[in-house]
CSV table of C-alpha atoms in Angstrom, one decimal:
chain,number,residue,atom,x,y,z
A,853,UNK,CA,13.6,14.3,6.5
A,854,UNK,CA,16.4,16.5,5.4
A,855,UNK,CA,18.0,18.5,8.1
A,856,UNK,CA,17.2,21.8,6.4
A,857,UNK,CA,13.4,21.0,6.6
A,858,UNK,CA,12.4,22.5,9.9
A,859,UNK,CA,9.4,24.4,8.9
A,860,UNK,CA,5.9,23.0,8.9
A,861,UNK,CA,4.6,21.3,5.7
A,862,UNK,CA,2.6,23.5,3.3
A,863,UNK,CA,-0.5,22.6,1.3
A,864,UNK,CA,-0.1,21.8,-2.4
A,865,UNK,CA,-2.2,24.8,-3.2
A,866,UNK,CA,0.4,27.1,-1.6
A,867,UNK,CA,3.2,25.9,-3.7
A,868,UNK,CA,4.3,27.9,-6.8
A,869,UNK,CA,3.4,26.6,-10.2
A,870,UNK,CA,6.8,25.2,-11.0
A,871,UNK,CA,6.9,23.2,-7.8
A,872,UNK,CA,3.4,21.9,-8.3
A,873,UNK,CA,4.2,20.8,-11.9
A,874,UNK,CA,7.3,19.1,-10.6
A,875,UNK,CA,5.4,17.4,-7.8
A,876,UNK,CA,2.8,16.1,-10.3
A,877,UNK,CA,5.6,14.5,-12.3
A,878,UNK,CA,7.1,12.8,-9.2
A,879,UNK,CA,3.7,11.6,-8.0
A,880,UNK,CA,2.7,10.2,-11.4
A,881,UNK,CA,5.9,8.1,-11.3
A,882,UNK,CA,5.0,6.7,-7.9
A,883,UNK,CA,1.4,6.0,-8.9
A,884,UNK,CA,2.4,4.3,-12.1
A,885,UNK,CA,4.9,2.1,-10.1
A,886,UNK,CA,2.1,1.0,-7.8
A,887,UNK,CA,-0.4,0.4,-10.6
A,888,UNK,CA,1.8,-1.9,-12.7
A,889,UNK,CA,3.3,-3.7,-9.7
A,890,UNK,CA,-0.3,-4.4,-8.7
A,891,UNK,CA,-1.2,-5.7,-12.2
A,892,UNK,CA,1.8,-8.0,-12.4
A,893,UNK,CA,1.1,-9.4,-9.0
A,894,UNK,CA,-2.5,-10.0,-9.9
A,895,UNK,CA,-1.3,-12.3,-12.6
A,896,UNK,CA,-0.6,-14.8,-9.7
A,897,UNK,CA,-4.3,-15.0,-8.8
A,898,UNK,CA,-5.2,-18.6,-9.4
A,899,UNK,CA,-1.6,-19.6,-10.3
A,900,UNK,CA,0.3,-19.3,-7.0
A,901,UNK,CA,2.7,-22.1,-6.2
A,902,UNK,CA,0.8,-22.8,-3.0
A,903,UNK,CA,-2.6,-21.5,-2.0
A,904,UNK,CA,-1.2,-19.1,0.6
A,905,UNK,CA,1.0,-17.4,-2.0
A,906,UNK,CA,-1.9,-17.2,-4.4
A,907,UNK,CA,-3.8,-15.3,-1.7
A,908,UNK,CA,-0.8,-13.2,-0.6
A,909,UNK,CA,0.0,-12.0,-4.1
A,910,UNK,CA,-3.6,-11.3,-4.8
A,911,UNK,CA,-3.9,-9.3,-1.6
A,912,UNK,CA,-0.7,-7.4,-2.3
A,913,UNK,CA,-2.0,-6.6,-5.8
A,914,UNK,CA,-5.2,-5.2,-4.3
A,915,UNK,CA,-3.1,-3.1,-1.9
A,916,UNK,CA,-1.0,-1.7,-4.8
A,917,UNK,CA,-4.1,-0.7,-6.8
A,918,UNK,CA,-5.4,1.1,-3.7
A,919,UNK,CA,-2.0,2.8,-3.3
A,920,UNK,CA,-2.1,3.8,-7.0
A,921,UNK,CA,-5.5,5.3,-6.5
A,922,UNK,CA,-4.4,7.4,-3.6
A,923,UNK,CA,-1.6,8.9,-5.7
A,924,UNK,CA,-3.7,9.3,-8.8
A,925,UNK,CA,-6.3,11.1,-6.7
A,926,UNK,CA,-3.7,13.4,-5.3
A,927,UNK,CA,-2.8,14.6,-8.8
A,928,UNK,CA,-6.3,16.2,-9.0
A,929,UNK,CA,-4.9,18.8,-6.6
A,930,UNK,CA,-2.0,19.4,-8.8
A,931,UNK,CA,-3.9,20.3,-12.0
A,932,UNK,CA,-4.5,16.9,-13.4
A,933,UNK,CA,-7.9,16.8,-15.0
A,934,UNK,CA,-8.1,13.1,-16.0
A,935,UNK,CA,-9.7,10.7,-13.5
A,936,UNK,CA,-7.7,7.9,-12.0
A,937,UNK,CA,-9.5,5.5,-14.4
A,938,UNK,CA,-8.5,7.5,-17.5
A,939,UNK,CA,-4.9,7.8,-16.2
A,940,UNK,CA,-4.7,4.0,-15.7
A,941,UNK,CA,-6.5,2.8,-18.6
A,942,UNK,CA,-6.1,5.2,-21.5
A,943,UNK,CA,-2.4,6.1,-21.6
A,944,UNK,CA,0.0,4.4,-24.1
A,945,UNK,CA,3.3,3.1,-22.9
A,946,UNK,CA,5.3,6.2,-23.8
A,947,UNK,CA,3.1,8.3,-21.4
A,948,UNK,CA,3.8,6.0,-18.4
A,949,UNK,CA,6.4,7.2,-15.9
A,950,UNK,CA,6.9,3.9,-14.0
A,951,UNK,CA,10.3,2.5,-13.4
A,952,UNK,CA,11.0,-0.4,-15.8
A,953,UNK,CA,11.2,-3.0,-13.0
A,954,UNK,CA,7.4,-3.2,-12.5
A,955,UNK,CA,6.6,-4.0,-16.1
A,956,UNK,CA,8.9,-7.0,-16.4
A,957,UNK,CA,7.0,-10.2,-16.9
A,958,UNK,CA,6.1,-12.0,-13.7
A,959,UNK,CA,8.6,-14.8,-14.5
A,960,UNK,CA,8.9,-17.7,-12.0
A,961,UNK,CA,7.8,-17.3,-8.4
A,962,UNK,CA,11.2,-16.4,-7.0
A,963,UNK,CA,11.4,-13.6,-9.5
A,964,UNK,CA,8.1,-12.1,-8.6
A,965,UNK,CA,8.9,-12.5,-4.9
A,966,UNK,CA,12.2,-10.8,-5.2
A,967,UNK,CA,10.7,-8.0,-7.3
A,968,UNK,CA,8.1,-7.4,-4.6
A,969,UNK,CA,10.8,-7.3,-1.9
A,970,UNK,CA,13.1,-4.9,-3.7
A,971,UNK,CA,10.2,-2.6,-4.7
A,972,UNK,CA,8.5,-2.8,-1.3
A,973,UNK,CA,11.7,-1.8,0.4
A,974,UNK,CA,12.1,1.1,-2.0
A,975,UNK,CA,8.6,2.3,-1.4
A,976,UNK,CA,8.9,1.9,2.4
A,977,UNK,CA,12.1,4.0,2.3
A,978,UNK,CA,10.4,6.6,0.1
A,979,UNK,CA,7.3,6.8,2.2
A,980,UNK,CA,9.4,7.0,5.4
A,981,UNK,CA,11.0,10.0,3.8
A,982,UNK,CA,7.8,11.6,2.6
A,983,UNK,CA,6.1,11.3,6.0
A,984,UNK,CA,8.3,14.1,7.1
A,985,UNK,CA,8.3,15.9,3.9
A,986,UNK,CA,7.3,19.6,3.2
A,987,UNK,CA,4.0,19.0,1.4
A,988,UNK,CA,1.1,18.3,3.7
A,989,UNK,CA,-1.1,16.1,1.4
A,990,UNK,CA,1.9,14.0,0.4
A,991,UNK,CA,2.9,13.5,4.0
A,992,UNK,CA,-0.7,12.3,4.8
A,993,UNK,CA,-0.7,9.9,1.9
A,994,UNK,CA,2.7,8.5,2.8
A,995,UNK,CA,1.8,8.0,6.4
A,996,UNK,CA,-1.3,5.9,5.4
A,997,UNK,CA,0.5,3.8,2.8
A,998,UNK,CA,3.6,3.3,4.9
A,999,UNK,CA,1.5,1.6,7.5
A,1000,UNK,CA,0.1,-0.8,4.9
A,1001,UNK,CA,3.6,-1.9,3.8
A,1002,UNK,CA,4.0,-3.7,7.1
A,1003,UNK,CA,2.4,-7.0,6.0
A,1004,UNK,CA,4.2,-6.9,2.6
A,1005,UNK,CA,7.6,-6.6,4.4
A,1006,UNK,CA,6.8,-9.5,6.8
A,1007,UNK,CA,5.6,-11.7,3.9
A,1008,UNK,CA,8.6,-11.1,1.6
A,1009,UNK,CA,11.1,-11.6,4.3
A,1010,UNK,CA,9.6,-14.9,5.5
A,1011,UNK,CA,9.5,-16.4,2.0
A,1012,UNK,CA,12.9,-15.1,0.9
A,1013,UNK,CA,14.5,-16.5,4.0
A,1014,UNK,CA,12.9,-19.9,3.3
A,1015,UNK,CA,14.1,-20.0,-0.2
A,1016,UNK,CA,17.6,-18.7,0.7
A,1017,UNK,CA,17.9,-21.4,3.4
A,1018,UNK,CA,16.9,-24.3,1.1
A,1019,UNK,CA,19.2,-26.2,-1.3
A,1020,UNK,CA,16.7,-26.0,-4.1
A,1021,UNK,CA,15.6,-22.5,-3.4
A,1022,UNK,CA,18.9,-20.6,-3.0
A,1023,UNK,CA,20.0,-20.7,-6.7
A,1024,UNK,CA,16.7,-19.4,-8.1
A,1025,UNK,CA,16.3,-16.6,-5.6
A,1026,UNK,CA,19.9,-15.5,-6.0
A,1027,UNK,CA,19.4,-15.6,-9.8
A,1028,UNK,CA,16.3,-13.4,-9.5
A,1029,UNK,CA,18.2,-11.0,-7.3
A,1030,UNK,CA,21.0,-10.7,-9.9
A,1031,UNK,CA,18.6,-10.2,-12.7
A,1032,UNK,CA,16.4,-7.6,-10.9
A,1033,UNK,CA,19.0,-5.6,-9.0
A,1034,UNK,CA,19.9,-3.2,-12.0
A,1035,UNK,CA,16.2,-2.7,-12.5
A,1036,UNK,CA,15.6,-2.0,-8.8
A,1037,UNK,CA,18.3,0.7,-9.0
A,1038,UNK,CA,16.2,2.2,-11.8
A,1039,UNK,CA,13.6,3.1,-9.1
A,1040,UNK,CA,16.0,5.8,-8.1
A,1041,UNK,CA,16.5,7.1,-11.7
A,1042,UNK,CA,17.6,10.8,-11.8
A,1043,UNK,CA,14.6,13.0,-12.4
A,1044,UNK,CA,15.0,16.8,-12.8
A,1045,UNK,CA,11.6,17.4,-11.2
A,1046,UNK,CA,12.6,15.4,-8.1
A,1047,UNK,CA,16.0,17.1,-7.9
A,1048,UNK,CA,14.4,20.6,-7.9
A,1049,UNK,CA,11.8,19.6,-5.2
A,1050,UNK,CA,14.7,18.1,-3.1
A,1051,UNK,CA,16.8,21.3,-3.6
A,1052,UNK,CA,13.8,23.4,-2.4
A,1053,UNK,CA,13.5,21.1,0.7
A,1054,UNK,CA,10.1,19.7,-0.2
A,1055,UNK,CA,11.2,16.0,-0.5
A,1056,UNK,CA,14.3,13.9,0.3
A,1057,UNK,CA,16.8,13.6,-2.5
A,1058,UNK,CA,17.0,10.6,-4.7
A,1059,UNK,CA,20.6,10.1,-3.6
A,1060,UNK,CA,19.6,10.0,0.1
A,1061,UNK,CA,16.7,7.5,-0.7
A,1062,UNK,CA,19.0,5.4,-2.8
A,1063,UNK,CA,21.6,5.2,-0.1
A,1064,UNK,CA,19.0,4.2,2.5
A,1065,UNK,CA,17.5,1.6,0.2
A,1066,UNK,CA,20.9,0.1,-0.6
A,1067,UNK,CA,21.7,-0.1,3.1
A,1068,UNK,CA,18.5,-1.9,4.2
A,1069,UNK,CA,18.3,-4.0,1.1
A,1070,UNK,CA,21.9,-5.2,0.8
A,1071,UNK,CA,22.3,-5.7,4.6
A,1072,UNK,CA,19.1,-7.7,4.9
A,1073,UNK,CA,19.8,-9.9,1.8
A,1074,UNK,CA,23.4,-10.5,3.0
A,1075,UNK,CA,22.0,-11.5,6.4
A,1076,UNK,CA,19.8,-14.0,4.7
A,1077,UNK,CA,22.8,-15.6,3.0
A,1078,UNK,CA,22.3,-14.0,-0.4
A,1079,UNK,CA,24.9,-12.0,-2.4
A,1080,UNK,CA,23.6,-8.6,-3.5
A,1081,UNK,CA,25.5,-7.3,-6.6
A,1082,UNK,CA,27.2,-4.6,-4.5
A,1083,UNK,CA,30.1,-4.2,-2.2
A,1084,UNK,CA,30.7,-2.4,1.1
A,1085,UNK,CA,32.9,0.6,1.1
A,1086,UNK,CA,33.3,2.0,4.6
A,1087,UNK,CA,29.7,2.5,5.7
A,1088,UNK,CA,28.0,2.5,2.4
A,1089,UNK,CA,27.0,-0.1,-0.1
A,1090,UNK,CA,28.2,0.5,-3.7
A,1091,UNK,CA,26.4,-1.3,-6.6
A,1092,UNK,CA,28.6,-3.4,-8.8
A,1093,UNK,CA,26.1,-3.0,-11.7
A,1094,UNK,CA,24.7,-0.1,-13.7
A,1095,UNK,CA,21.0,0.9,-13.1
A,1096,UNK,CA,18.4,0.2,-15.8
A,1097,UNK,CA,16.9,3.6,-16.3
A,1098,UNK,CA,14.5,5.3,-18.8
A,1099,UNK,CA,11.2,4.5,-17.2
A,1100,UNK,CA,10.8,8.0,-15.7
A,1101,UNK,CA,11.0,9.5,-19.1
A,1102,UNK,CA,8.7,7.0,-20.8
A,1103,UNK,CA,11.3,4.5,-22.1
A,1104,UNK,CA,10.1,1.0,-21.1
A,1105,UNK,CA,10.8,-2.6,-21.5
A,1106,UNK,CA,9.1,-4.0,-24.7
A,1107,UNK,CA,6.8,-6.2,-22.5
A,1108,UNK,CA,5.1,-3.1,-21.1
A,1109,UNK,CA,3.1,-2.7,-24.4
A,1110,UNK,CA,1.5,-6.2,-24.0
A,1111,UNK,CA,1.0,-5.5,-20.3
A,1112,UNK,CA,-1.0,-2.4,-21.1
A,1113,UNK,CA,-3.0,-4.2,-23.8
A,1114,UNK,CA,-4.1,-6.8,-21.3
A,1115,UNK,CA,-4.7,-4.3,-18.5
A,1116,UNK,CA,-6.5,-1.6,-20.6
A,1117,UNK,CA,-8.3,-3.7,-23.3
A,1118,UNK,CA,-11.6,-4.0,-21.4
A,1119,UNK,CA,-11.8,-0.3,-20.4
A,1120,UNK,CA,-10.8,0.9,-23.9
A,1121,UNK,CA,-13.4,-1.2,-25.5
A,1122,UNK,CA,-16.1,1.0,-23.9
A,1123,UNK,CA,-14.6,3.9,-21.9
A,1124,UNK,CA,-18.1,5.3,-21.1
A,1125,UNK,CA,-19.4,2.0,-19.5
A,1126,UNK,CA,-20.4,2.1,-15.9
A,1127,UNK,CA,-19.5,-0.8,-13.7
B,1097,UNK,CA,-31.6,24.9,16.3
B,1098,UNK,CA,-33.0,21.3,16.1
B,1099,UNK,CA,-36.6,20.5,15.6
B,1100,UNK,CA,-39.2,20.3,12.9
B,1101,UNK,CA,-37.3,17.4,11.3
B,1102,UNK,CA,-33.8,19.0,11.1
B,1103,UNK,CA,-30.9,16.7,11.6
B,1104,UNK,CA,-27.9,17.0,13.8
B,1105,UNK,CA,-24.6,15.2,13.9
B,1106,UNK,CA,-25.6,12.9,16.7
B,1107,UNK,CA,-28.8,11.7,15.0
B,1108,UNK,CA,-26.8,10.9,11.8
B,1109,UNK,CA,-24.1,9.1,13.7
B,1110,UNK,CA,-26.7,7.1,15.5
B,1111,UNK,CA,-28.4,6.1,12.3
B,1112,UNK,CA,-25.1,5.1,10.7
B,1113,UNK,CA,-24.9,2.3,13.3
B,1114,UNK,CA,-27.3,0.5,11.0
B,1115,UNK,CA,-24.7,0.5,8.1
B,1116,UNK,CA,-22.6,-2.6,8.4
B,1117,UNK,CA,-19.2,-3.5,7.0
B,1118,UNK,CA,-20.3,-5.8,4.1
B,1119,UNK,CA,-17.3,-8.1,4.9
B,1120,UNK,CA,-18.0,-8.2,8.6
B,1121,UNK,CA,-21.7,-7.8,9.0
B,1122,UNK,CA,-21.7,-7.8,12.8
B,1123,UNK,CA,-19.8,-4.5,12.9
B,1124,UNK,CA,-21.1,-1.1,11.9
B,1125,UNK,CA,-19.1,1.5,10.0
B,1126,UNK,CA,-19.2,3.6,13.1
B,1127,UNK,CA,-17.8,0.8,15.4
B,1128,UNK,CA,-15.2,0.1,12.8
B,1129,UNK,CA,-14.0,3.7,13.2
B,1130,UNK,CA,-14.1,4.7,9.6
B,1131,UNK,CA,-16.6,7.6,10.0
B,1132,UNK,CA,-14.3,10.5,10.6
B,1133,UNK,CA,-16.8,13.3,10.9
B,1134,UNK,CA,-20.4,14.3,10.2
B,1135,UNK,CA,-21.4,17.8,9.3
B,1136,UNK,CA,-24.9,19.0,9.0
B,1137,UNK,CA,-25.9,22.3,7.4
B,1138,UNK,CA,-28.9,23.1,9.6
B,1139,UNK,CA,-30.2,25.7,7.2
B,1140,UNK,CA,-30.3,23.5,4.1
B,1141,UNK,CA,-30.5,20.1,5.7
B,1142,UNK,CA,-27.5,18.9,3.6
B,1143,UNK,CA,-25.1,16.4,5.2
B,1144,UNK,CA,-21.4,15.7,4.6
B,1145,UNK,CA,-20.0,12.4,6.0
B,1146,UNK,CA,-16.2,12.0,6.0
B,1147,UNK,CA,-15.0,8.4,5.9
B,1148,UNK,CA,-11.5,7.0,5.9
B,1149,UNK,CA,-10.5,3.6,4.5
B,1150,UNK,CA,-9.2,0.8,6.7
B,1151,UNK,CA,-6.8,-0.3,3.9
B,1152,UNK,CA,-6.6,2.0,0.9
B,1153,UNK,CA,-7.3,-0.9,-1.4
B,1154,UNK,CA,-10.5,-2.0,0.4
B,1155,UNK,CA,-13.0,-3.0,-2.3
B,1156,UNK,CA,-15.9,-2.6,0.2
B,1157,UNK,CA,-15.4,1.1,0.5
B,1158,UNK,CA,-17.6,2.0,-2.4
B,1159,UNK,CA,-20.4,-0.2,-1.1
B,1160,UNK,CA,-20.1,1.4,2.3
B,1161,UNK,CA,-20.2,4.9,0.7
B,1162,UNK,CA,-23.4,4.0,-1.2
B,1163,UNK,CA,-25.0,2.5,1.9
B,1164,UNK,CA,-24.1,5.6,4.0
B,1165,UNK,CA,-25.6,7.9,1.3
B,1166,UNK,CA,-28.9,5.9,1.3
B,1167,UNK,CA,-29.0,5.8,5.1
B,1168,UNK,CA,-28.6,9.6,5.4
B,1169,UNK,CA,-31.1,10.4,2.7
B,1170,UNK,CA,-33.6,8.1,4.4
B,1171,UNK,CA,-33.2,10.3,7.5
B,1172,UNK,CA,-34.6,13.2,5.5
B,1173,UNK,CA,-31.4,15.0,4.6
B,1174,UNK,CA,-31.9,17.3,1.6
B,1175,UNK,CA,-28.6,16.2,0.1
B,1176,UNK,CA,-25.6,14.0,1.2
B,1177,UNK,CA,-22.0,13.9,0.2
B,1178,UNK,CA,-19.6,11.2,1.4
B,1179,UNK,CA,-16.0,12.2,1.1
B,1180,UNK,CA,-13.0,10.0,1.6
B,1181,UNK,CA,-10.2,11.4,3.7
B,1182,UNK,CA,-6.9,10.0,4.8
B,1183,UNK,CA,-6.0,12.2,7.7
B,1184,UNK,CA,-5.7,11.0,10.4
B,1185,UNK,CA,-5.0,7.6,9.0
B,1186,UNK,CA,-7.2,4.8,10.3
B,1187,UNK,CA,-5.8,2.4,12.9
B,1188,UNK,CA,-7.3,-0.8,14.1
B,1189,UNK,CA,-7.1,0.6,17.6
B,1190,UNK,CA,-10.2,2.6,16.7
B,1191,UNK,CA,-12.4,-0.5,16.5
B,1192,UNK,CA,-15.0,-0.3,19.3
B,1193,UNK,CA,-14.9,-2.7,22.3
B,1194,UNK,CA,-18.4,-4.1,21.6
B,1195,UNK,CA,-17.5,-4.7,18.0
B,1196,UNK,CA,-14.4,-6.6,19.1
B,1197,UNK,CA,-16.5,-8.9,21.2
B,1198,UNK,CA,-18.8,-9.6,18.3
B,1199,UNK,CA,-15.9,-10.3,15.9
B,1200,UNK,CA,-14.6,-12.8,18.4
B,1201,UNK,CA,-18.0,-14.5,18.6
B,1202,UNK,CA,-18.0,-15.2,14.9
B,1203,UNK,CA,-14.4,-16.6,15.0
B,1204,UNK,CA,-12.6,-13.5,13.8
B,1205,UNK,CA,-9.9,-12.5,16.3
B,1206,UNK,CA,-9.9,-8.8,16.9
B,1207,UNK,CA,-6.7,-7.0,16.3
B,1208,UNK,CA,-4.3,-6.6,19.3
B,1209,UNK,CA,-3.4,-3.1,20.3
B,1210,UNK,CA,-1.0,-1.7,17.7
B,1211,UNK,CA,1.3,0.2,20.0
B,1212,UNK,CA,5.0,0.0,19.3
B,1213,UNK,CA,4.6,-2.2,16.2
B,1214,UNK,CA,2.9,0.6,14.3
B,1215,UNK,CA,5.8,3.0,14.3
B,1216,UNK,CA,8.7,0.6,14.5
B,1217,UNK,CA,8.3,-1.5,11.4
B,1218,UNK,CA,11.7,-3.0,10.7
B,1219,UNK,CA,13.0,-2.9,7.2
B,1220,UNK,CA,15.5,-5.6,7.8
B,1221,UNK,CA,15.2,-9.4,7.4
B,1222,UNK,CA,15.7,-10.0,11.1
B,1223,UNK,CA,13.1,-12.0,12.9
B,1224,UNK,CA,10.1,-9.9,13.6
B,1225,UNK,CA,7.1,-12.1,14.0
B,1226,UNK,CA,8.6,-13.7,17.1
B,1227,UNK,CA,8.8,-10.4,18.8
B,1228,UNK,CA,5.1,-9.6,18.3
B,1229,UNK,CA,2.6,-10.7,20.8
B,1230,UNK,CA,0.6,-13.6,19.5
B,1231,UNK,CA,-3.1,-13.0,18.7
B,1232,UNK,CA,-5.3,-14.9,21.2
B,1233,UNK,CA,-7.4,-17.6,19.7
B,1234,UNK,CA,-11.0,-16.5,19.3
B,1235,UNK,CA,-12.2,-20.1,20.0
B,1236,UNK,CA,-10.3,-21.2,23.1
B,1237,UNK,CA,-8.5,-18.0,24.2
B,1238,UNK,CA,-5.1,-19.6,24.0
B,1239,UNK,CA,-2.1,-17.4,23.4
B,1240,UNK,CA,-0.2,-20.4,21.9
B,1241,UNK,CA,-0.9,-19.2,18.4
B,1242,UNK,CA,1.2,-18.3,15.3
B,1243,UNK,CA,0.5,-16.1,12.3
B,1244,UNK,CA,0.8,-18.4,9.3
B,1245,UNK,CA,0.1,-15.9,6.7
B,1246,UNK,CA,-0.2,-12.1,6.7
B,1247,UNK,CA,-2.8,-12.4,4.1
B,1248,UNK,CA,-6.3,-14.0,4.3
B,1249,UNK,CA,-9.6,-14.0,2.4
B,1250,UNK,CA,-9.8,-10.2,2.5
B,1251,UNK,CA,-7.0,-7.6,2.6
B,1252,UNK,CA,-7.8,-6.7,6.3
B,1253,UNK,CA,-7.5,-10.3,7.6
B,1254,UNK,CA,-4.5,-12.5,8.4
B,1255,UNK,CA,-4.4,-16.3,8.8
B,1256,UNK,CA,-3.4,-17.9,12.1
B,1257,UNK,CA,-3.1,-21.3,13.8
B,1258,UNK,CA,-3.9,-22.1,17.4
B,1259,UNK,CA,-1.6,-24.7,19.0
B,1260,UNK,CA,-4.0,-24.9,21.9
B,1261,UNK,CA,-7.2,-26.2,20.2
B,1262,UNK,CA,-5.4,-27.1,16.9
B,1263,UNK,CA,-7.7,-24.9,14.8
B,1264,UNK,CA,-7.0,-22.4,12.1
B,1265,UNK,CA,-8.6,-19.0,12.5
B,1266,UNK,CA,-8.6,-15.5,11.0
B,1267,UNK,CA,-7.7,-12.2,12.6
B,1268,UNK,CA,-8.5,-8.7,11.7
B,1269,UNK,CA,-5.0,-7.2,11.0
B,1270,UNK,CA,-3.4,-4.8,13.5
B,1271,UNK,CA,-2.7,-1.6,11.5
């Protein structure tokens, strides 16, 4: 993705210990994002405003859990000894590395829809960058998962356009955008591990990913008649709000504790059970 | 090296035709294109089957894995291991022609060729659906169809409507 990356990707096993440890930190953040996004979307199962959206959010939730599993599995090759189930269902809030956005309560439908859109675009931009990255296993995973984002992007766009065009929908979808935008910027929170991997040419920098995300997100929302809290300066979009950060170092919104209780309660009641 | 009950890749692959996709029972795991490779250790009779998921979140994958294990053990393998791999990623273009015909016969439209759409997935809000070729209706063959929802009863299916015969139908997603 970066111009300096011209050599062929290397296997994780060939990376030095520091780079492997850094990659484990970055991958855990990605996995945790997917896991909690999936859980929040699953809360729409049976409650969707229309049947199609009930099904869509349930399906996207299923996709996200699959994506989380791909990333948790990858950690095994980076020294992680806990199984995906143990990672997902036995860690307390402070040990999670998700961005804060995915733990926010589902809210009203426009809020959940806009969160999906902002996060799907961020992951699509990330996976696009990782497809061409310097780590073979990461590139393989990103290629697979990027393909699967296709139907999410089509879905989100269709419904956001519908809401943005309607008299009754425009206010709520704009309000959701305003509320979520600082949290979406938090998906690009500065992370020393990420910076070191980017400097070594393994993965694209957060700054580059953020710039691309701002471009596709703000341009597309503006085209739909919405006002992203950002302004154009020459070629780039500059946010007018500060990012909500902390998630990548384990500082989360208070609601994450209740989320984890709901998500992990069954597993923790009998961790040895077979299903 | 064959003989006296030893297995080879072709025999295993042939036997796996009996293992069906639990969500689309007219299609085998081989026809679906999820069996990536079969390796037989002729000395020990141990078999390794590499499979790849259609969608990573496919809940049927574990069922298929178990069914493949039983199938290979029934063939007389001394041991079997089913490993899940992601490279190369599955694409719906791998679904066999005979399987496509059987999908159509049960009212599930087979996925159109992925082609350009696979690598050129727009990130913008510009119209995209209109530029994609419509999925032909599995009942009447009309191309006057629209995708009503990218999500259906399983994560690999989408929901469509045919303006030719005025019926809803499902399609296996192009991926």
